[in-house]
Coordinates of C-alpha atoms and ligand atoms in Angstrom, one line a residue:
X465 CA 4.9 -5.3 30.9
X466 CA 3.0 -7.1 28.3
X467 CA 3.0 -11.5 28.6
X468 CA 4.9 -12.6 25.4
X469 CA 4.3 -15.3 23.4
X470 CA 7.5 -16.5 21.6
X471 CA 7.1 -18.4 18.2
X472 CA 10.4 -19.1 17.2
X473 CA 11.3 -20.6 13.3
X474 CA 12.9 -23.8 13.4
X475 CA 11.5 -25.2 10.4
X476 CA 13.6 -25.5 7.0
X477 CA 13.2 -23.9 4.2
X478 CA 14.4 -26.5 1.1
X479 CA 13.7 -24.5 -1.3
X480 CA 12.7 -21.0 -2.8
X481 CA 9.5 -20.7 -4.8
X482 CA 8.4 -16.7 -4.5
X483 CA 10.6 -13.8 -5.2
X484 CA 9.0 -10.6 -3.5
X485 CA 10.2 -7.1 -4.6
X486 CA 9.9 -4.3 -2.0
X487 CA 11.2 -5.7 1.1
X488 CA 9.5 -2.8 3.2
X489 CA 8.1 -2.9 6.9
X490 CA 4.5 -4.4 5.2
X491 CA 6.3 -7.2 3.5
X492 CA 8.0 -8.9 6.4
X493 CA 4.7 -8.3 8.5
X494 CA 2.2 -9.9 6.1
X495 CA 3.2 -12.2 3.2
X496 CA 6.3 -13.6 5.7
X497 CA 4.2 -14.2 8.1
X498 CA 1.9 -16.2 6.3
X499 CA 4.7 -17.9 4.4
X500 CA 6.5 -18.5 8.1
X501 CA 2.9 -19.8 9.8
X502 CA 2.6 -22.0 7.0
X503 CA 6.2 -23.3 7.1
X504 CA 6.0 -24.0 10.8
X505 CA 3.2 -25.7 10.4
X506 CA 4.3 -28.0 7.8
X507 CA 7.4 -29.0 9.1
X508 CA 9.5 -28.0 6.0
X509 CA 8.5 -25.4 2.7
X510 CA 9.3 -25.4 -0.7
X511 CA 8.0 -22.1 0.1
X512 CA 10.6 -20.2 1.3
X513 CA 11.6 -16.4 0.1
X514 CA 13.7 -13.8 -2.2
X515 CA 13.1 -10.6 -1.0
X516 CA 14.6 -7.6 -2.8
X517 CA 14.7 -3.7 -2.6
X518 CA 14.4 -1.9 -5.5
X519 CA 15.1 1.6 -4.7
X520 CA 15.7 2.1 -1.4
X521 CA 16.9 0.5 1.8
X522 CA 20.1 -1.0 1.7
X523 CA 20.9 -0.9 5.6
X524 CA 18.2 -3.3 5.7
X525 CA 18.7 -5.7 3.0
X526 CA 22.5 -5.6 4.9
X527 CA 20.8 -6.1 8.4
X528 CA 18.8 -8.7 7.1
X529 CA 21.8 -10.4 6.1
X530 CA 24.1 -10.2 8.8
X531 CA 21.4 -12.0 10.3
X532 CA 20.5 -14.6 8.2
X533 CA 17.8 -13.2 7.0
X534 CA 15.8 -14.0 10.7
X535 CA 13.9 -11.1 12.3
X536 CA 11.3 -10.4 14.1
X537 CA 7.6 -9.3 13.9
X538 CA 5.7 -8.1 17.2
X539 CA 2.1 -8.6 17.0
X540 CA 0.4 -6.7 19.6
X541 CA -2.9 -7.7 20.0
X542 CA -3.3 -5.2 23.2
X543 CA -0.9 -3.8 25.3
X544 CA -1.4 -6.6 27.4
X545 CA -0.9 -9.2 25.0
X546 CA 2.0 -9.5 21.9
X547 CA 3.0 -12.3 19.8
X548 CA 6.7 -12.4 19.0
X549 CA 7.2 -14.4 15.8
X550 CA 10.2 -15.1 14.8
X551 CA 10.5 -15.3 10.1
X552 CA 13.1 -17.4 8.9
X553 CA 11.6 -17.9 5.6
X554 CA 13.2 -15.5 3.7
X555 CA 16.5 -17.5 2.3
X556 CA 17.7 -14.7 -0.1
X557 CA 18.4 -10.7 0.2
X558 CA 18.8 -8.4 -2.6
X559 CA 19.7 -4.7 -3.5
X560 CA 19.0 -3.1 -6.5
X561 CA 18.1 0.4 -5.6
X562 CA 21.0 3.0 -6.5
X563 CA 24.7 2.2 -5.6
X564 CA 23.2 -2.1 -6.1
X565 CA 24.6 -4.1 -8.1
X566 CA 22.6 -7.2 -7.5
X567 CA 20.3 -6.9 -10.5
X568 CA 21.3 -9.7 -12.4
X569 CA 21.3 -12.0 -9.2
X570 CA 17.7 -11.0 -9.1
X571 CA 16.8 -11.4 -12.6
X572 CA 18.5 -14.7 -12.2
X573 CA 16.6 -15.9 -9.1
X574 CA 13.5 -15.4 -11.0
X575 CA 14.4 -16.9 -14.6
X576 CA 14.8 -19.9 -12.2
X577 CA 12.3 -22.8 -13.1
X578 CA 11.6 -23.2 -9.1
X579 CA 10.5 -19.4 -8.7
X580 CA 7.0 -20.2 -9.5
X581 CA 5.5 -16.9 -8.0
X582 CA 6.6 -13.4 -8.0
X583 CA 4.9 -11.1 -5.4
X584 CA 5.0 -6.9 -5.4
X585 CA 4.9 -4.5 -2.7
X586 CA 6.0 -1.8 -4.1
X587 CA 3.6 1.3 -3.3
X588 CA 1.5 2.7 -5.6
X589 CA 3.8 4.9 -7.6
X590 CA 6.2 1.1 -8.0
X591 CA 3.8 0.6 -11.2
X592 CA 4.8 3.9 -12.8
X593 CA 1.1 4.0 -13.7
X594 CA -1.3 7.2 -14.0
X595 CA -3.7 6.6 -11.5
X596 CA -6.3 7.6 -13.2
X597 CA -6.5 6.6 -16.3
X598 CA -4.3 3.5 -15.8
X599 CA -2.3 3.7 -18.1
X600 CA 1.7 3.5 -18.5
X601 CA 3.2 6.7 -18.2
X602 CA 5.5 6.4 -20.2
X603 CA 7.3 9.9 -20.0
X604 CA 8.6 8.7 -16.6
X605 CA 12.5 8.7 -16.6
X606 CA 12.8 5.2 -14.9
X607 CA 10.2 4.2 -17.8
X608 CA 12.0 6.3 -20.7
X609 CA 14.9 4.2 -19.3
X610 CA 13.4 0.8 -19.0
X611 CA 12.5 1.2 -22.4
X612 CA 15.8 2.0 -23.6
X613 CA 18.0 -0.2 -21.8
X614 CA 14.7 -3.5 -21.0
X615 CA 17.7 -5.8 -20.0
X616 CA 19.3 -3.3 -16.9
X617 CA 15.6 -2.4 -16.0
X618 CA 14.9 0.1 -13.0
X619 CA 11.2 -0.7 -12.7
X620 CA 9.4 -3.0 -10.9
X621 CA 7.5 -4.2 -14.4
X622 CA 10.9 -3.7 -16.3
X623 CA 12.6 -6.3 -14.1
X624 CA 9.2 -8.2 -14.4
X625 CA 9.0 -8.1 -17.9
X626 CA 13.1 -8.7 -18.4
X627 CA 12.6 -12.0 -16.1
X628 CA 10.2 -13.4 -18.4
X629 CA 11.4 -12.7 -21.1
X630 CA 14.6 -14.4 -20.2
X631 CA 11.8 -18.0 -19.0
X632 CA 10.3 -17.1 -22.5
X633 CA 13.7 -17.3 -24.3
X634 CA 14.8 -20.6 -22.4
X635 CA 11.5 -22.4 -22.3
X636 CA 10.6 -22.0 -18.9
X637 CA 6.7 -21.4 -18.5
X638 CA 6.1 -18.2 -16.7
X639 CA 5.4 -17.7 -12.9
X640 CA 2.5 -16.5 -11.6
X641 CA 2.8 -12.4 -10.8
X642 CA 0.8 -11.8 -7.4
X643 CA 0.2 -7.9 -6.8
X644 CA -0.2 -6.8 -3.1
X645 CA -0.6 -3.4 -3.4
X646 CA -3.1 -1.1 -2.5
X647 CA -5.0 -0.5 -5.9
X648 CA -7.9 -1.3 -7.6
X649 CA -8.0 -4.5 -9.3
X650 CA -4.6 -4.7 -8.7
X651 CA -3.4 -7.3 -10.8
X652 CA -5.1 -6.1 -13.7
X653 CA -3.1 -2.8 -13.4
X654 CA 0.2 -5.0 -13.1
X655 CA -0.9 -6.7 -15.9
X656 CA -1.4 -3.3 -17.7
X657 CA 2.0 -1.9 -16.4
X658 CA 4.0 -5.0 -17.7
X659 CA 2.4 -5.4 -20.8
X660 CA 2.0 -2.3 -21.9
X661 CA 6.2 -1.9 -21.3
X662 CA 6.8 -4.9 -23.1
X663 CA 4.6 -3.2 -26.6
X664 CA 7.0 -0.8 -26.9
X665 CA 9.4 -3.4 -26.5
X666 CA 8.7 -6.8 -28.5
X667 CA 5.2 -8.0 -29.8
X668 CA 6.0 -11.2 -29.6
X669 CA 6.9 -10.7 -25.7
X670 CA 3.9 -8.7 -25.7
X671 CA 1.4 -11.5 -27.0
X672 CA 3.6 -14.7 -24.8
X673 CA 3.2 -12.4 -22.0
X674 CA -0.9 -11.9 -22.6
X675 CA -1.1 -15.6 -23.4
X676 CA 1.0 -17.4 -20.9
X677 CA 1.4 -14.9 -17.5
X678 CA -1.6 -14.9 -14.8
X679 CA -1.9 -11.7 -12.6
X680 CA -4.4 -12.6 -9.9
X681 CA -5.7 -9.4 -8.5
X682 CA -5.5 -9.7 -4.1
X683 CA -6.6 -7.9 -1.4
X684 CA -3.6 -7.4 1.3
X685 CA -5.3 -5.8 5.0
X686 CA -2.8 -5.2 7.9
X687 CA -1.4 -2.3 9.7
X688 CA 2.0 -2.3 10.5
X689 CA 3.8 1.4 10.9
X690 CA 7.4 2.6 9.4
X691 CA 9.6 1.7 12.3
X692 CA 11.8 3.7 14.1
X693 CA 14.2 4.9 16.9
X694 CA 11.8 4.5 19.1
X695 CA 9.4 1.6 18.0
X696 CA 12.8 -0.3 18.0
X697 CA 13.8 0.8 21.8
X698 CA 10.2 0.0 22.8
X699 CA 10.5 -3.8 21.2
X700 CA 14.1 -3.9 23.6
X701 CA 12.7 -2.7 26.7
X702 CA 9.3 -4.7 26.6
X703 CA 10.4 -7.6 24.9
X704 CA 13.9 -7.6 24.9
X705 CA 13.9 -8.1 21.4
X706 CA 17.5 -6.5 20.0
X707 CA 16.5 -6.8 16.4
X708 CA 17.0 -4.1 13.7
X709 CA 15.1 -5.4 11.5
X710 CA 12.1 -6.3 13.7
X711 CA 8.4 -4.8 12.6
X712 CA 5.6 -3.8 15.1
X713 CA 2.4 -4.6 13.5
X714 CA -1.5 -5.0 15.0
X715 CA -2.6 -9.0 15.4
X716 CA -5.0 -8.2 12.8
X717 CA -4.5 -9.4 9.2
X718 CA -6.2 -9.9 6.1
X719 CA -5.4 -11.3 2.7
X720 CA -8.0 -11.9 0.3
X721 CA -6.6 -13.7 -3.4
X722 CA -7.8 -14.7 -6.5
X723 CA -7.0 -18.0 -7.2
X724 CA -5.3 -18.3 -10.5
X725 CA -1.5 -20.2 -10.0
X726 CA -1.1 -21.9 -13.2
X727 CA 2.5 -23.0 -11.6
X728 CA 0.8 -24.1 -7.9
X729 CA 1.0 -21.7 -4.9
X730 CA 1.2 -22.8 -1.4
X731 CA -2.1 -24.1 0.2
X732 CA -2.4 -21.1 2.7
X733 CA -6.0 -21.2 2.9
X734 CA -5.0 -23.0 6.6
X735 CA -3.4 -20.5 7.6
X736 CA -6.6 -18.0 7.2
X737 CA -5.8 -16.5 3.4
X738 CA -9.2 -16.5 1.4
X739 CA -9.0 -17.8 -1.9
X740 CA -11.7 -16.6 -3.9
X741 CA -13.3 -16.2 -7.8
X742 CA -13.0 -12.3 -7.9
X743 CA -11.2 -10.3 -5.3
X744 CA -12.3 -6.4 -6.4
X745 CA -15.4 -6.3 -4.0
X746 CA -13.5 -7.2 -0.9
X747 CA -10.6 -4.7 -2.2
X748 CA -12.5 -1.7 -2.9
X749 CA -14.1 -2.4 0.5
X750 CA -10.8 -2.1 1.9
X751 CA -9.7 0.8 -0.3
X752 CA -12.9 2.6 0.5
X753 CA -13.1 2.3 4.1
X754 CA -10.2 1.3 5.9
X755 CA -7.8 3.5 3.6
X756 CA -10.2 6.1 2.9
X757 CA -10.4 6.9 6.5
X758 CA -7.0 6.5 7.0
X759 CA -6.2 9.4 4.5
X760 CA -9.0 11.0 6.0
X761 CA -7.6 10.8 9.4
X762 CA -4.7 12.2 8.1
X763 CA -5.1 15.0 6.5
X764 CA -7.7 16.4 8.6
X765 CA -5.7 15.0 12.2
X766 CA -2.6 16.6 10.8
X767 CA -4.7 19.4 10.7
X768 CA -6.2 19.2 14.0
X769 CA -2.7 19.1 15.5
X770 CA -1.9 15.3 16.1
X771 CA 0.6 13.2 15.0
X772 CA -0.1 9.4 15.6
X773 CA -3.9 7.5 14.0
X774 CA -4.6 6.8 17.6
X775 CA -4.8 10.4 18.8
X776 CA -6.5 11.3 15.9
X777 CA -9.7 8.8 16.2
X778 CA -9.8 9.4 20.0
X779 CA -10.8 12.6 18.9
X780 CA -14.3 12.3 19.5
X781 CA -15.3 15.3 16.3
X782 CA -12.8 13.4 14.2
X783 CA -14.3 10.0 15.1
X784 CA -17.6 11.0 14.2
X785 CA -16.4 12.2 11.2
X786 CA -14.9 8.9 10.2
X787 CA -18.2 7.2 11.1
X788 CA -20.1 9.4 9.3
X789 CA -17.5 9.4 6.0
X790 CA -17.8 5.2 6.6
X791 CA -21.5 5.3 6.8
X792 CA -23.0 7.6 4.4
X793 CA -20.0 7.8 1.7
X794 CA -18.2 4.7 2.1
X795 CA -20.4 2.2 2.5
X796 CA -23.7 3.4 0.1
X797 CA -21.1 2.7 -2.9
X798 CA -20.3 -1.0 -1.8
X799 CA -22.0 -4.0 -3.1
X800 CA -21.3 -7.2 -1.0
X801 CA -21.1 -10.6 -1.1
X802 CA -23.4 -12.2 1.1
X803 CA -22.4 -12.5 5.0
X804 CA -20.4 -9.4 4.6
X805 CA -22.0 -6.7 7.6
X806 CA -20.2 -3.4 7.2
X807 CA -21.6 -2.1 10.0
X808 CA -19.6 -5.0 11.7
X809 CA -16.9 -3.5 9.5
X810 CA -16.9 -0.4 10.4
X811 CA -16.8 -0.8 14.3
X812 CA -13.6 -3.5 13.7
X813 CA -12.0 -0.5 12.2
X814 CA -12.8 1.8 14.5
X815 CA -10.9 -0.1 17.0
X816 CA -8.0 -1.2 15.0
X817 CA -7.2 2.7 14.5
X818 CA -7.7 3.2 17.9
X819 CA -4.5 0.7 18.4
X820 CA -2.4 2.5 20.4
X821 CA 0.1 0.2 21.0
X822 CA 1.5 1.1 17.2
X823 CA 2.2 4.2 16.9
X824 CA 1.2 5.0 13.5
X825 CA 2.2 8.0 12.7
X826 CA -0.8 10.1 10.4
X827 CA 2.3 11.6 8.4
X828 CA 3.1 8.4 7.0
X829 CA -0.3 7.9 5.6
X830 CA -0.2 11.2 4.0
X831 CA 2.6 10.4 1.9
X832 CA 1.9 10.5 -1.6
X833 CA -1.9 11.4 -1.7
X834 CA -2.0 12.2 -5.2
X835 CA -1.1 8.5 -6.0
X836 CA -3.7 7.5 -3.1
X837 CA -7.2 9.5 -3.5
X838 CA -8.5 8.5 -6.6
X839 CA -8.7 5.3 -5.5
X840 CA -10.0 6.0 -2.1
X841 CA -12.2 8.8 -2.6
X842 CA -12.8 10.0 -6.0
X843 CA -14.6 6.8 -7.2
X844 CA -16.8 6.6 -4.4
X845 CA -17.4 10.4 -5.1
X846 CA -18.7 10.0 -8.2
X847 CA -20.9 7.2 -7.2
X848 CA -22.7 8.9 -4.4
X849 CA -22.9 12.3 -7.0
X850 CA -25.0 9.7 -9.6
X851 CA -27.2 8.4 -6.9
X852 CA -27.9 12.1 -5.7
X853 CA -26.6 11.7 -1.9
X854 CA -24.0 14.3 -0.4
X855 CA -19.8 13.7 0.3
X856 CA -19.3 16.3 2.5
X857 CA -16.5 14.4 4.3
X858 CA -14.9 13.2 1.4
X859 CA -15.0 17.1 0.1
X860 CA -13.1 17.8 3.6
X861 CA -11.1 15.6 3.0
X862 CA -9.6 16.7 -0.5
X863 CA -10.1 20.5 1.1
X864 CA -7.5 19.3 3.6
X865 CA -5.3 17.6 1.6
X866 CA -5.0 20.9 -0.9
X867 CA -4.1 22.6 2.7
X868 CA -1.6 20.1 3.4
X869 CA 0.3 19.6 0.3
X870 CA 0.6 23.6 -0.5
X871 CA 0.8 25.3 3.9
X872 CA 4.3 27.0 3.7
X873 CA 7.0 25.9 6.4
X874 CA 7.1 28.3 9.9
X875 CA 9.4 30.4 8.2
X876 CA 7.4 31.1 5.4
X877 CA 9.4 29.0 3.1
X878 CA 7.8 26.5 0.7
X879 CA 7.3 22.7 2.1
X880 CA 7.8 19.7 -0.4
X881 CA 5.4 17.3 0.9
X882 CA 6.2 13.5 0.0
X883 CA 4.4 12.8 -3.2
X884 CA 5.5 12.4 -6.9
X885 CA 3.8 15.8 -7.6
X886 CA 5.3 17.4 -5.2
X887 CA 7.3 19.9 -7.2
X888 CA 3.8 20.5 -8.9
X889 CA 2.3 21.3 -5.5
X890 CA 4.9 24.2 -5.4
X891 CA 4.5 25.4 -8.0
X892 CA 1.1 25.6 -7.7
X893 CA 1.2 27.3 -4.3
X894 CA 3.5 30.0 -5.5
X895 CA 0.6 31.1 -8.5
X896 CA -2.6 30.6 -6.8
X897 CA -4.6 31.3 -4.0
X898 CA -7.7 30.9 -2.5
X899 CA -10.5 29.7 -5.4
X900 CA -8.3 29.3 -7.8
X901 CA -6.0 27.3 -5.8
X902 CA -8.3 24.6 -5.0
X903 CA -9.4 24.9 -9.0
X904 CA -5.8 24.5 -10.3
X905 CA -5.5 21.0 -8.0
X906 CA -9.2 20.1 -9.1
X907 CA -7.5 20.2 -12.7
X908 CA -4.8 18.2 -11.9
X909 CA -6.0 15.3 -14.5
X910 CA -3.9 13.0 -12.7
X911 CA -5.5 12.6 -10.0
X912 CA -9.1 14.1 -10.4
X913 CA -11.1 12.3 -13.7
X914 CA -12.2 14.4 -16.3
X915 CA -15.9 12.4 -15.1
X916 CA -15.5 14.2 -11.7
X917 CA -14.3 17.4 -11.5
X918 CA -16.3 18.5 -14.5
X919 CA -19.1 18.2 -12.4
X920 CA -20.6 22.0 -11.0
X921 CA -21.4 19.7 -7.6
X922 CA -17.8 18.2 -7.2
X923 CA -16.2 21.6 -7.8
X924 CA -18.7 23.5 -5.5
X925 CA -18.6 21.3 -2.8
X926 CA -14.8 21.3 -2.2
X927 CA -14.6 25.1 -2.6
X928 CA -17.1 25.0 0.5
X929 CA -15.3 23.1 1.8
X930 CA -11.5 24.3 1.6
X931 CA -13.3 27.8 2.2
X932 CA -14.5 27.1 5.3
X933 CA -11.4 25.6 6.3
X934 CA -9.2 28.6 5.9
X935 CA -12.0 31.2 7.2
X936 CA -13.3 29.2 10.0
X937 CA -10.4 26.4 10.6
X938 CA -10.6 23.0 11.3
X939 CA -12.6 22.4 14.8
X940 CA -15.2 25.2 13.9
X941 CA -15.8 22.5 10.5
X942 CA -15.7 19.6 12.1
X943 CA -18.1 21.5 15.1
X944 CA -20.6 22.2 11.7
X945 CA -20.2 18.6 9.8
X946 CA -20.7 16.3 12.9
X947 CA -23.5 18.5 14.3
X948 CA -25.3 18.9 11.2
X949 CA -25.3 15.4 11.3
Ligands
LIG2220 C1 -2.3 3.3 4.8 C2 -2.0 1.8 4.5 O1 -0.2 4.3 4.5 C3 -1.3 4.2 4.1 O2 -1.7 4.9 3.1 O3 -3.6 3.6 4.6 O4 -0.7 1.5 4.5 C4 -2.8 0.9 5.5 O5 -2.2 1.0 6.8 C5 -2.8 -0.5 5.0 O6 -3.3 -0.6 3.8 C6 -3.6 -1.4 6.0 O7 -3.7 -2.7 5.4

């Protein structure tokens, strides 16, 4: 039995400063935890938290406030070894997802002149943004909506965009919109989501919102897994923590931020967040290594026949593979500040995947790829194609991922896989084979740049690649990659 270290929350919270949408498992084990460190430390917070879900979860939004809104987050730093914090710093629980009718509480609490900040979580596909080119897309239905109805707004930037407009129209100055989400230069592609809404809205809006709203871009590091049945039977057996709303997440945690508050933010530089003048190197660090290994491990572990990270990089071909996709494609298209060693890096990551006290399950990583891998991969891709140097692992990678989103069911049946494209991924499937599979996904200009896939090298290589796959499967591959090496 691990030794536990309670923490419990007996701080108040007077006020609430920072309404956070997307009140998912990464939420309560990162920003809260901050927010709730820096409240205990302080005595009292005019910090404390509104925490909504926009589309799904309403048992926990319910759980949360049965309880008060307390839970509790398990940090295990080794199996020996778990922190048991308990949050009390979110004050306020919304629903707003289907069957909620809480919106205009929501839009309320952040018209407020106290809500200085607003903070997102709300995956990649939240922003309702094409991922590669950026831009709003806005043939989405919960766009086409938002654009019809901007004061019932479905969207994360719609309910953005309908708060301040309502601050705008009562002469409140505008918070402060803090992205957390896994993208590149994050809070410029907020900033592009909500004001690219609002111009086909109001140019006025348009130009306050341009003139008067900051969206620092951050860069948000911790691993904390999709609970479930038996992460929270776990928590009550070891820790005899009966909590439904409790999170299991590593001890590690990261959270890099640009500093630009023009309303004030809490000074959470004590409680380890970095502050800095421009976030995007330490963020496409992240987005490059850790996440680009994690999809990595995923696609090729599901492949391999294992379920959880853990099993995956104790796989010693698969870890070599992640060492060699960290050292010679990862890390060549990184450029540092000073004191940052990614070798150091590297092995840090290593271990953390190797975690095996989370169970972090490889399927849950592989959601939504075509939202992920441009981002990860594809931009590094190109890089290491104009500086002449190989990507075979990265090619595997996208070779696996066409093999996991279009493999039938056991029964022969078609599988939807959990991404927006997944109908596309069917259809696909059902046409092609073979070649012109793997071309048909390479032309998918959603996800692969017109910059990359035009490129005889990029095309070649995956074709090798997703080739070999299906003639030689994945051991004999991974046999050839890590042994070539
Ligand atoms: C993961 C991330 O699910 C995924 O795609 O790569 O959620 C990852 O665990 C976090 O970014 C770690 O900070």
């Amino acid at each position: 039995m691990p030794v536990v270290k309670r923490v419990p929350s007996t701080s108040p919270v007077r006020e609430i400063g920072i309404v956070h949408l997307g009140l998912g498992a990464f939420h309560r084990a990162h920003q809260a935890v901050y927010l709730q460190r820096y409240l205990n430390r302080h005595g009292a917070s005019d910090w404390g938290l509104c925490s909504a879900n926009l589309r799904s979860n309403r048992t926990l939004v319910d759980t949360l406030r049965e309880q008060d809104g307390r839970y509790h987050v398990a940090e295990y730093l080794d199996r020996e070894q778990v922190t048991l914090l308990e949050i009390g710093v979110i004050r306020q629980t919304l629903y707003v997802g289907e069957g909620g009718d809480e919106l205009e509480l929501l839009l309320q609490r952040m018209s407020e002149p106290q809500t200085r900040i607003v903070t997102l979580t709300v995956t990649e596909k939240g922003y309702c943004l094409n991922p590669v080119t950026g831009q709003l897309r806005i043939d989405d239905p919960a766009i086409v909506h938002d654009i019809a109805h901007p004061h019932s707004p479905r969207t994360a930037p719609g309910i953005v965009l309908e708060a301040l407009r309502r601050r705008r129209a009562c002469g409140i100055a505008a918070f402060t919109v803090l992205c957390c989400d896994n993208m590149p230069d994050n809070g410029q592609s907020t900033r592009q989501a909500v004001s690219a809404l609002a111009g086909m809205q109001d140019e006025e809006l348009t130009q306050w919102v341009s003139d008067h709203v900051a969206f620092p871009s951050s860069m948000v590091d911790r691993i904390v897994p999709a609970m479930d049945d038996e992460s929270f039977a776990r928590l009550e057996k070891e820790l005899d923590c009966h909590d439904r709303a409790a999170v299991v997440c590593e001890s590690f945690s990261q959270w890099v931020i640009e500093d630009h508050f023009p309303l004030g933010r809490p000074d959470w530089e004590v409680e380890g967040v970095q502050m800095v003048g421009d976030v995007l190197p330490f963020e496409t660090m992240k987005l490059r290594m850790l996440n680009g290994s994690h999809s990595l491990l995923a696609y090729v572990g599901l492949l391999a026949g294992h379920q959880l990270v853990s099993d995956a990089i104790n796989d010693a071909d698969i870890a070599r593979l992640v060492e060699r996709y960290m050292t010679e494609e990862a890390a060549p298209t990184l450029e540092m500040p000073a004191g940052i060693d990614l070798v150091a890096y590297a092995g840090d990551l290593k271990a953390r995947f190797a975690n095996d006290n989370l169970q972090h399950r490889l399927r849950q990583i592989a959601m939504d790829g075509s939202q992920k891998l441009p981002q990860r991969w594809l931009l590094g891709a190109q890089q290491l194609l104009d500086q002449g140097r190989g990507f075979d692992c990265t090619a595997l990678g996208i070779a696996a991922w066409i093999h996991y989103c279009t493999q039938p069911q056991p029964d022969g049946s078609a599988r939807l896989v959990d991404d927006p494209l997944s109908e596309t991924f069917v259809t696909l499937a059902a046409r092609f084979e073979g070649a012109s599979l793997v071309d048909a996904f390479l032309n998918l200009d959603e996800v692969f740049p017109a910059v990359i896939r035009e490129r005889a090298g990029f095309r070649d290589t995956v074709q090798r690649a997703y080739r070999a796959l299906i003639d030689e499967g994945v051991r004999s591959v991974l046999d050839t990659l890590v042994t070539a090496h």
